[in-house]
Short mmCIF file of N, CA and C in Angstrom, two decimals:
data_model
loop_
_atom_site.label_atom_id
_atom_site.label_comp_id
_atom_site.label_asym_id
_atom_site.label_seq_id
_atom_site.Cartn_x
_atom_site.Cartn_y
_atom_site.Cartn_z
N MET A 13 2.32 97.37 -11.23
CA MET A 13 1.93 97.54 -9.85
C MET A 13 2.64 98.75 -9.29
N THR A 14 1.99 99.37 -8.34
CA THR A 14 2.60 100.50 -7.66
C THR A 14 2.80 100.13 -6.20
N PHE A 15 3.82 100.69 -5.61
CA PHE A 15 4.11 100.44 -4.20
C PHE A 15 3.80 101.72 -3.44
N SER A 16 2.81 101.64 -2.54
CA SER A 16 2.41 102.82 -1.80
C SER A 16 3.34 103.08 -0.61
N ASP A 17 3.94 102.05 -0.08
CA ASP A 17 4.98 102.16 0.94
C ASP A 17 5.65 100.80 1.04
N ASP A 18 6.48 100.60 2.05
CA ASP A 18 7.23 99.35 2.12
C ASP A 18 6.38 98.14 2.51
N ARG A 19 5.11 98.33 2.87
CA ARG A 19 4.28 97.21 3.30
C ARG A 19 3.10 96.95 2.37
N HIS A 20 2.77 97.84 1.50
CA HIS A 20 1.56 97.70 0.70
C HIS A 20 1.88 97.68 -0.79
N VAL A 21 1.26 96.79 -1.50
CA VAL A 21 1.35 96.76 -2.95
C VAL A 21 -0.04 97.05 -3.47
N THR A 22 -0.15 98.06 -4.30
CA THR A 22 -1.44 98.44 -4.84
C THR A 22 -1.46 98.11 -6.33
N PRO A 23 -2.30 97.15 -6.75
CA PRO A 23 -2.35 96.84 -8.17
C PRO A 23 -3.00 97.98 -8.95
N ARG A 24 -2.46 98.27 -10.11
CA ARG A 24 -3.09 99.24 -11.00
C ARG A 24 -4.24 98.54 -11.70
N ALA A 25 -5.20 99.28 -12.17
CA ALA A 25 -6.35 98.69 -12.86
C ALA A 25 -5.91 97.82 -14.02
N ALA A 26 -4.84 98.20 -14.70
CA ALA A 26 -4.37 97.43 -15.86
C ALA A 26 -3.75 96.10 -15.44
N ASP A 27 -3.34 95.98 -14.17
CA ASP A 27 -2.70 94.75 -13.69
C ASP A 27 -3.70 93.70 -13.20
N VAL A 28 -4.95 94.06 -13.03
CA VAL A 28 -5.95 93.15 -12.47
C VAL A 28 -7.03 92.90 -13.50
N SER A 29 -7.25 91.63 -13.82
CA SER A 29 -8.31 91.34 -14.79
C SER A 29 -9.66 91.56 -14.14
N PRO A 30 -10.66 91.99 -14.90
CA PRO A 30 -11.98 92.25 -14.33
C PRO A 30 -12.57 91.03 -13.63
N GLY A 31 -12.26 89.82 -14.07
CA GLY A 31 -12.80 88.63 -13.44
C GLY A 31 -12.19 88.33 -12.08
N ILE A 32 -11.03 88.92 -11.78
CA ILE A 32 -10.34 88.65 -10.53
C ILE A 32 -10.62 89.74 -9.49
N ALA A 33 -10.81 90.95 -9.94
CA ALA A 33 -11.02 92.05 -9.00
C ALA A 33 -12.28 91.80 -8.17
N PRO A 34 -12.15 91.86 -6.84
CA PRO A 34 -13.32 91.60 -6.01
C PRO A 34 -14.34 92.72 -6.13
N PRO A 35 -15.63 92.35 -6.14
CA PRO A 35 -16.64 93.40 -6.15
C PRO A 35 -16.48 94.26 -4.90
N ALA A 36 -16.63 95.54 -5.08
CA ALA A 36 -16.42 96.47 -3.97
C ALA A 36 -17.31 96.15 -2.78
N ALA A 37 -18.56 95.78 -3.02
CA ALA A 37 -19.48 95.49 -1.91
C ALA A 37 -19.03 94.28 -1.11
N ALA A 38 -18.56 93.23 -1.79
CA ALA A 38 -18.10 92.03 -1.08
C ALA A 38 -16.84 92.34 -0.27
N GLU A 39 -15.92 93.06 -0.87
CA GLU A 39 -14.70 93.41 -0.14
C GLU A 39 -15.03 94.27 1.07
N ALA A 40 -15.93 95.23 0.90
CA ALA A 40 -16.32 96.08 2.02
C ALA A 40 -16.98 95.26 3.13
N ALA A 41 -17.78 94.27 2.75
CA ALA A 41 -18.44 93.42 3.75
C ALA A 41 -17.42 92.59 4.52
N VAL A 42 -16.42 92.05 3.82
CA VAL A 42 -15.38 91.26 4.49
C VAL A 42 -14.58 92.14 5.44
N ARG A 43 -14.20 93.32 4.97
CA ARG A 43 -13.46 94.25 5.84
C ARG A 43 -14.33 94.65 7.04
N GLY A 44 -15.63 94.75 6.81
CA GLY A 44 -16.56 95.07 7.89
C GLY A 44 -16.58 94.00 8.96
N VAL A 45 -16.48 92.73 8.56
CA VAL A 45 -16.43 91.64 9.53
C VAL A 45 -15.18 91.79 10.39
N LEU A 46 -14.05 92.13 9.79
CA LEU A 46 -12.82 92.33 10.55
C LEU A 46 -12.99 93.48 11.55
N ARG A 47 -13.60 94.58 11.11
CA ARG A 47 -13.83 95.70 12.02
C ARG A 47 -14.77 95.29 13.17
N GLU A 48 -15.82 94.53 12.83
CA GLU A 48 -16.75 94.05 13.86
C GLU A 48 -16.03 93.15 14.86
N LEU A 49 -15.18 92.27 14.36
CA LEU A 49 -14.43 91.37 15.24
C LEU A 49 -13.52 92.17 16.16
N ASP A 50 -12.78 93.12 15.60
CA ASP A 50 -11.89 93.94 16.42
C ASP A 50 -12.67 94.67 17.51
N ALA A 51 -13.81 95.26 17.14
CA ALA A 51 -14.62 96.01 18.10
C ALA A 51 -15.18 95.09 19.19
N ALA A 52 -15.66 93.91 18.80
CA ALA A 52 -16.22 92.97 19.77
C ALA A 52 -15.13 92.47 20.73
N VAL A 53 -13.92 92.25 20.22
CA VAL A 53 -12.82 91.82 21.08
C VAL A 53 -12.47 92.94 22.05
N ARG A 54 -12.40 94.18 21.57
CA ARG A 54 -12.10 95.31 22.47
C ARG A 54 -13.16 95.44 23.57
N ARG A 55 -14.43 95.20 23.21
CA ARG A 55 -15.52 95.28 24.21
C ARG A 55 -15.58 94.04 25.09
N LYS A 56 -14.84 93.00 24.70
CA LYS A 56 -14.87 91.69 25.38
C LYS A 56 -16.28 91.12 25.34
N ASP A 57 -16.92 91.24 24.18
CA ASP A 57 -18.29 90.79 23.95
C ASP A 57 -18.26 89.41 23.31
N LEU A 58 -18.30 88.38 24.14
CA LEU A 58 -18.15 87.00 23.68
C LEU A 58 -19.22 86.62 22.67
N ASP A 59 -20.48 86.96 22.92
CA ASP A 59 -21.55 86.59 21.99
C ASP A 59 -21.34 87.22 20.62
N ALA A 60 -20.95 88.49 20.59
CA ALA A 60 -20.72 89.17 19.31
C ALA A 60 -19.54 88.55 18.57
N VAL A 61 -18.49 88.18 19.30
CA VAL A 61 -17.33 87.54 18.66
C VAL A 61 -17.74 86.21 18.04
N LEU A 62 -18.38 85.36 18.83
CA LEU A 62 -18.74 84.02 18.34
C LEU A 62 -19.73 84.08 17.18
N ASP A 63 -20.57 85.10 17.14
CA ASP A 63 -21.54 85.24 16.05
C ASP A 63 -20.86 85.50 14.71
N LEU A 64 -19.62 85.95 14.73
CA LEU A 64 -18.88 86.23 13.49
C LEU A 64 -18.21 84.98 12.92
N TYR A 65 -18.26 83.87 13.66
CA TYR A 65 -17.65 82.62 13.23
C TYR A 65 -18.71 81.65 12.73
N ALA A 66 -18.35 80.84 11.73
CA ALA A 66 -19.22 79.76 11.25
C ALA A 66 -19.35 78.72 12.36
N ASP A 67 -20.44 77.96 12.32
CA ASP A 67 -20.68 76.94 13.35
C ASP A 67 -19.50 75.98 13.52
N ASP A 68 -18.87 75.61 12.40
CA ASP A 68 -17.76 74.64 12.44
C ASP A 68 -16.40 75.30 12.25
N ALA A 69 -16.30 76.58 12.59
CA ALA A 69 -15.07 77.34 12.38
C ALA A 69 -13.88 76.69 13.09
N LEU A 70 -12.72 76.87 12.50
CA LEU A 70 -11.46 76.37 13.05
C LEU A 70 -10.62 77.57 13.46
N LEU A 71 -10.08 77.53 14.67
CA LEU A 71 -9.26 78.61 15.19
C LEU A 71 -7.91 78.06 15.62
N VAL A 72 -6.83 78.64 15.09
CA VAL A 72 -5.49 78.30 15.55
C VAL A 72 -5.22 79.20 16.75
N MET A 73 -5.25 78.61 17.95
CA MET A 73 -5.05 79.37 19.19
C MET A 73 -3.57 79.70 19.39
N ALA A 74 -2.73 78.80 18.92
CA ALA A 74 -1.27 78.94 18.96
C ALA A 74 -0.75 77.85 18.04
N PRO A 75 0.47 77.98 17.53
CA PRO A 75 0.99 76.90 16.70
C PRO A 75 0.89 75.55 17.42
N GLY A 76 0.21 74.60 16.78
CA GLY A 76 0.02 73.29 17.37
C GLY A 76 -1.23 73.15 18.22
N ARG A 77 -1.96 74.25 18.45
CA ARG A 77 -3.19 74.21 19.27
C ARG A 77 -4.35 74.73 18.45
N ILE A 78 -5.32 73.86 18.18
CA ILE A 78 -6.45 74.20 17.32
C ILE A 78 -7.75 73.90 18.05
N ALA A 79 -8.73 74.79 17.88
CA ALA A 79 -10.08 74.56 18.39
C ALA A 79 -11.02 74.60 17.19
N GLN A 80 -12.03 73.74 17.20
CA GLN A 80 -12.98 73.75 16.09
C GLN A 80 -14.40 73.72 16.63
N GLY A 81 -15.23 74.58 16.06
CA GLY A 81 -16.62 74.73 16.46
C GLY A 81 -16.77 75.86 17.46
N ARG A 82 -17.89 76.57 17.38
CA ARG A 82 -18.10 77.73 18.26
C ARG A 82 -17.94 77.39 19.74
N ASP A 83 -18.46 76.24 20.16
CA ASP A 83 -18.34 75.86 21.57
C ASP A 83 -16.89 75.72 22.00
N ALA A 84 -16.04 75.24 21.11
CA ALA A 84 -14.62 75.07 21.42
C ALA A 84 -13.87 76.41 21.39
N LEU A 85 -14.41 77.40 20.68
CA LEU A 85 -13.75 78.71 20.61
C LEU A 85 -13.98 79.51 21.89
N GLN A 86 -15.10 79.28 22.54
CA GLN A 86 -15.49 80.08 23.69
C GLN A 86 -14.42 80.14 24.78
N PRO A 87 -13.83 79.01 25.23
CA PRO A 87 -12.81 79.10 26.29
C PRO A 87 -11.60 79.93 25.87
N PHE A 88 -11.22 79.86 24.60
CA PHE A 88 -10.08 80.66 24.14
C PHE A 88 -10.37 82.15 24.29
N PHE A 89 -11.55 82.58 23.83
CA PHE A 89 -11.87 84.01 23.92
C PHE A 89 -12.07 84.45 25.37
N GLU A 90 -12.61 83.58 26.21
CA GLU A 90 -12.73 83.92 27.63
C GLU A 90 -11.34 84.14 28.23
N TYR A 91 -10.39 83.28 27.86
CA TYR A 91 -9.01 83.45 28.32
C TYR A 91 -8.43 84.76 27.79
N LEU A 92 -8.61 85.01 26.49
CA LEU A 92 -8.09 86.23 25.88
C LEU A 92 -8.65 87.47 26.57
N PHE A 93 -9.95 87.45 26.87
CA PHE A 93 -10.57 88.60 27.51
C PHE A 93 -10.06 88.83 28.93
N GLY A 94 -9.47 87.82 29.54
CA GLY A 94 -8.89 87.95 30.87
C GLY A 94 -7.51 88.58 30.87
N GLN A 95 -6.94 88.77 29.70
CA GLN A 95 -5.61 89.36 29.58
C GLN A 95 -5.73 90.89 29.47
N GLU A 96 -4.71 91.58 29.88
CA GLU A 96 -4.65 93.04 29.70
C GLU A 96 -3.83 93.30 28.45
N ILE A 97 -4.38 92.88 27.32
CA ILE A 97 -3.67 92.97 26.05
C ILE A 97 -4.54 93.70 25.04
N SER A 98 -3.94 94.60 24.31
CA SER A 98 -4.62 95.33 23.25
C SER A 98 -4.14 94.78 21.91
N ILE A 99 -5.08 94.39 21.06
CA ILE A 99 -4.75 93.82 19.75
C ILE A 99 -5.20 94.80 18.68
N ARG A 100 -4.33 95.02 17.69
CA ARG A 100 -4.75 95.90 16.58
C ARG A 100 -4.23 95.37 15.26
N GLN A 101 -5.01 95.63 14.23
CA GLN A 101 -4.66 95.26 12.86
C GLN A 101 -3.82 96.39 12.29
N LEU A 102 -2.71 96.05 11.66
CA LEU A 102 -1.84 97.07 11.09
C LEU A 102 -2.12 97.30 9.61
N CYS A 103 -2.37 96.24 8.87
CA CYS A 103 -2.71 96.36 7.45
C CYS A 103 -3.28 95.01 7.01
N ASN A 104 -4.05 95.02 5.94
CA ASN A 104 -4.60 93.76 5.47
C ASN A 104 -4.85 93.79 3.98
N GLN A 105 -5.03 92.60 3.44
CA GLN A 105 -5.33 92.40 2.02
C GLN A 105 -6.47 91.41 1.94
N VAL A 106 -7.45 91.68 1.08
CA VAL A 106 -8.60 90.79 0.91
C VAL A 106 -8.60 90.26 -0.52
N LEU A 107 -8.75 88.94 -0.66
CA LEU A 107 -8.89 88.29 -1.96
C LEU A 107 -10.22 87.55 -1.94
N ILE A 108 -11.06 87.77 -2.95
CA ILE A 108 -12.39 87.17 -2.97
C ILE A 108 -12.60 86.39 -4.26
N SER A 109 -13.20 85.21 -4.10
CA SER A 109 -13.63 84.40 -5.24
C SER A 109 -14.99 83.82 -4.88
N GLY A 110 -16.02 84.32 -5.54
CA GLY A 110 -17.37 83.84 -5.27
C GLY A 110 -17.78 84.08 -3.83
N ASP A 111 -18.11 83.00 -3.12
CA ASP A 111 -18.54 83.11 -1.73
C ASP A 111 -17.43 82.79 -0.74
N SER A 112 -16.18 82.85 -1.21
CA SER A 112 -15.02 82.60 -0.35
C SER A 112 -14.11 83.82 -0.36
N ALA A 113 -13.52 84.09 0.79
CA ALA A 113 -12.60 85.22 0.89
C ALA A 113 -11.38 84.81 1.71
N LEU A 114 -10.24 85.30 1.29
CA LEU A 114 -8.99 85.11 2.02
C LEU A 114 -8.57 86.48 2.52
N LEU A 115 -8.33 86.58 3.81
CA LEU A 115 -7.90 87.82 4.42
C LEU A 115 -6.51 87.59 5.00
N LEU A 116 -5.57 88.41 4.60
CA LEU A 116 -4.22 88.39 5.15
C LEU A 116 -4.07 89.68 5.94
N ALA A 117 -3.77 89.56 7.22
CA ALA A 117 -3.74 90.75 8.07
C ALA A 117 -2.54 90.74 9.00
N ARG A 118 -1.76 91.80 8.95
CA ARG A 118 -0.66 91.97 9.90
C ARG A 118 -1.27 92.54 11.19
N TRP A 119 -0.89 91.95 12.33
CA TRP A 119 -1.43 92.39 13.61
C TRP A 119 -0.34 92.44 14.66
N GLU A 120 -0.63 93.15 15.74
CA GLU A 120 0.25 93.15 16.89
C GLU A 120 -0.61 93.22 18.15
N ALA A 121 -0.09 92.68 19.21
CA ALA A 121 -0.74 92.73 20.51
C ALA A 121 0.28 93.25 21.51
N VAL A 122 -0.16 94.12 22.40
CA VAL A 122 0.73 94.64 23.43
C VAL A 122 -0.02 94.63 24.76
N GLY A 123 0.72 94.34 25.83
CA GLY A 123 0.11 94.35 27.15
C GLY A 123 0.82 93.41 28.09
N THR A 124 0.11 93.04 29.16
CA THR A 124 0.69 92.16 30.17
C THR A 124 -0.21 90.96 30.41
N THR A 125 0.41 89.86 30.77
CA THR A 125 -0.32 88.64 31.12
C THR A 125 -0.78 88.76 32.57
N PRO A 126 -1.66 87.87 33.05
CA PRO A 126 -2.07 87.92 34.46
C PRO A 126 -0.88 87.80 35.42
N ALA A 127 0.20 87.15 34.97
CA ALA A 127 1.40 87.02 35.81
C ALA A 127 2.26 88.28 35.79
N GLY A 128 1.86 89.28 34.99
CA GLY A 128 2.59 90.53 34.94
C GLY A 128 3.67 90.60 33.88
N ALA A 129 3.79 89.57 33.06
CA ALA A 129 4.82 89.57 32.01
C ALA A 129 4.37 90.45 30.84
N TRP A 130 5.29 91.27 30.35
CA TRP A 130 5.03 92.12 29.20
C TRP A 130 5.10 91.27 27.93
N VAL A 131 4.11 91.42 27.05
CA VAL A 131 4.11 90.69 25.79
C VAL A 131 3.84 91.67 24.66
N SER A 132 4.44 91.39 23.50
CA SER A 132 4.18 92.21 22.32
C SER A 132 4.35 91.38 21.05
N PRO A 133 3.56 90.30 20.92
CA PRO A 133 3.69 89.47 19.71
C PRO A 133 3.16 90.18 18.47
N GLN A 134 3.70 89.79 17.33
CA GLN A 134 3.24 90.28 16.03
C GLN A 134 3.23 89.10 15.07
N SER A 135 2.36 89.15 14.09
CA SER A 135 2.33 88.11 13.08
C SER A 135 1.48 88.57 11.91
N VAL A 136 1.36 87.69 10.93
CA VAL A 136 0.45 87.92 9.80
C VAL A 136 -0.57 86.80 9.83
N ALA A 137 -1.81 87.17 10.07
CA ALA A 137 -2.89 86.19 10.14
C ALA A 137 -3.34 85.78 8.74
N THR A 138 -3.79 84.55 8.64
CA THR A 138 -4.40 84.02 7.43
C THR A 138 -5.82 83.60 7.83
N VAL A 139 -6.81 84.27 7.26
CA VAL A 139 -8.19 84.04 7.66
C VAL A 139 -9.02 83.74 6.42
N VAL A 140 -9.85 82.70 6.50
CA VAL A 140 -10.76 82.35 5.42
C VAL A 140 -12.18 82.64 5.90
N LEU A 141 -12.93 83.34 5.07
CA LEU A 141 -14.33 83.63 5.36
C LEU A 141 -15.19 83.04 4.26
N ALA A 142 -16.43 82.73 4.60
CA ALA A 142 -17.39 82.21 3.62
C ALA A 142 -18.69 83.00 3.76
N ARG A 143 -19.31 83.27 2.62
CA ARG A 143 -20.60 83.95 2.63
C ARG A 143 -21.67 82.86 2.70
N GLY A 144 -22.51 82.93 3.72
CA GLY A 144 -23.54 81.93 3.93
C GLY A 144 -24.78 82.20 3.10
N ALA A 145 -25.73 81.28 3.19
CA ALA A 145 -27.00 81.42 2.47
C ALA A 145 -27.74 82.69 2.88
N ASP A 146 -27.48 83.15 4.11
CA ASP A 146 -28.12 84.38 4.60
C ASP A 146 -27.42 85.64 4.09
N GLY A 147 -26.34 85.47 3.31
CA GLY A 147 -25.61 86.61 2.76
C GLY A 147 -24.53 87.16 3.68
N ARG A 148 -24.43 86.65 4.91
CA ARG A 148 -23.43 87.14 5.86
C ARG A 148 -22.10 86.42 5.67
N TRP A 149 -21.03 87.17 5.79
CA TRP A 149 -19.68 86.61 5.77
C TRP A 149 -19.34 86.19 7.19
N ARG A 150 -18.79 84.98 7.34
CA ARG A 150 -18.36 84.50 8.66
C ARG A 150 -16.98 83.87 8.53
N LEU A 151 -16.23 83.93 9.62
CA LEU A 151 -14.92 83.31 9.65
C LEU A 151 -15.06 81.80 9.68
N VAL A 152 -14.35 81.13 8.79
CA VAL A 152 -14.36 79.67 8.70
C VAL A 152 -13.05 79.13 9.27
N ILE A 153 -11.94 79.78 8.92
CA ILE A 153 -10.62 79.44 9.46
C ILE A 153 -9.98 80.73 9.92
N ASP A 154 -9.54 80.75 11.17
CA ASP A 154 -8.89 81.93 11.74
C ASP A 154 -7.53 81.48 12.27
N ASN A 155 -6.51 81.76 11.47
CA ASN A 155 -5.14 81.37 11.82
C ASN A 155 -4.34 82.64 12.06
N ALA A 156 -4.31 83.09 13.30
CA ALA A 156 -3.61 84.33 13.63
C ALA A 156 -2.10 84.22 13.45
N TYR A 157 -1.60 83.01 13.29
CA TYR A 157 -0.15 82.80 13.21
C TYR A 157 0.36 82.57 11.80
N GLY A 158 -0.51 82.57 10.81
CA GLY A 158 -0.09 82.43 9.43
C GLY A 158 0.86 81.28 9.22
N ALA A 159 1.94 81.53 8.49
CA ALA A 159 2.91 80.49 8.15
C ALA A 159 3.74 80.03 9.34
N GLU A 160 3.66 80.74 10.47
CA GLU A 160 4.41 80.31 11.66
C GLU A 160 4.02 78.91 12.10
N ILE A 161 2.81 78.47 11.77
CA ILE A 161 2.41 77.13 12.19
C ILE A 161 3.22 76.06 11.49
N LEU A 162 3.87 76.40 10.39
CA LEU A 162 4.72 75.43 9.70
C LEU A 162 5.96 75.08 10.51
N HIS A 163 6.32 75.93 11.44
CA HIS A 163 7.51 75.71 12.26
C HIS A 163 7.19 75.01 13.57
N SER A 164 5.92 74.68 13.77
CA SER A 164 5.49 74.00 14.99
C SER A 164 5.86 72.53 14.92
N GLU A 165 6.24 71.95 16.06
CA GLU A 165 6.53 70.52 16.11
C GLU A 165 5.27 69.70 15.88
N ALA A 166 4.11 70.33 16.04
CA ALA A 166 2.85 69.61 15.90
C ALA A 166 2.36 69.54 14.45
N VAL A 167 3.15 70.08 13.52
CA VAL A 167 2.73 70.07 12.12
C VAL A 167 2.70 68.63 11.62
N ALA A 168 1.61 68.28 10.98
CA ALA A 168 1.47 66.92 10.44
C ALA A 168 2.43 66.73 9.27
N THR A 169 2.87 65.51 9.10
CA THR A 169 3.71 65.20 7.96
C THR A 169 2.99 64.21 7.07
N ASP A 170 3.28 64.27 5.80
CA ASP A 170 2.73 63.32 4.84
C ASP A 170 3.68 62.13 4.83
N PRO A 171 3.20 60.92 5.15
CA PRO A 171 4.09 59.75 5.22
C PRO A 171 4.86 59.52 3.93
N GLU A 172 4.30 59.90 2.80
CA GLU A 172 4.99 59.69 1.52
C GLU A 172 6.13 60.68 1.30
N ASP A 173 6.01 61.85 1.92
CA ASP A 173 7.03 62.88 1.73
C ASP A 173 8.07 62.90 2.83
N GLY A 174 7.79 62.27 3.95
CA GLY A 174 8.69 62.33 5.09
C GLY A 174 8.47 63.61 5.88
N PRO A 175 9.22 63.80 6.95
CA PRO A 175 9.02 64.98 7.79
C PRO A 175 9.37 66.25 7.03
N ARG A 176 8.69 67.31 7.40
CA ARG A 176 8.97 68.62 6.79
C ARG A 176 10.07 69.30 7.59
N PRO A 177 10.88 70.11 6.92
CA PRO A 177 11.95 70.82 7.65
C PRO A 177 11.37 71.86 8.58
#
C-alpha cells in the first residue's frame, strides 16, 4: 500500500484482488450520489435530498436519535436547512460488493445556530447505499456520526453480554 498523505491510503493494484476492486462505474455512481446529496443540501432542496434515500432509509440525526423512512427524515432536513451551517466532505472511501456500497466520509460543518452559537462539528460518517432494481444507488443507512454512536447512552446492550463500556 502507498500513503498519499496522512489521511489517505491508496492500495496498489497488487494489493487488491480483482474480485474485490469495485467496478469503476459503480464507484463513480456512488460518489455521484454523495455529490448530488451535497449539492441538494447546499440548495436546501428537500425533494432532491429525499429522492436520494431509500423508502425505508435510516438516518442517525444525532447519537441516540434515529429517524426511519423518508417521511421521518423530512423534519430533520427542514431543521437542518433552517441553520446557517455549511457542510462539506473532506475525504471519503467507497467499498462495493454487488448491489451494496459502504461509504466512509470525513466531514465538517461550520456556522451558527438560530440562537447565534458558533458550531464546527466534525466526524466520520458511515453510509450504506443499495442499488435498486432501477439501477439507482440510494442511501439506506446514513450515520453521520460513525462510531461516535457507540458512546451514546442510548446504545442498546445485548442482555447476554451486559452493558457495553
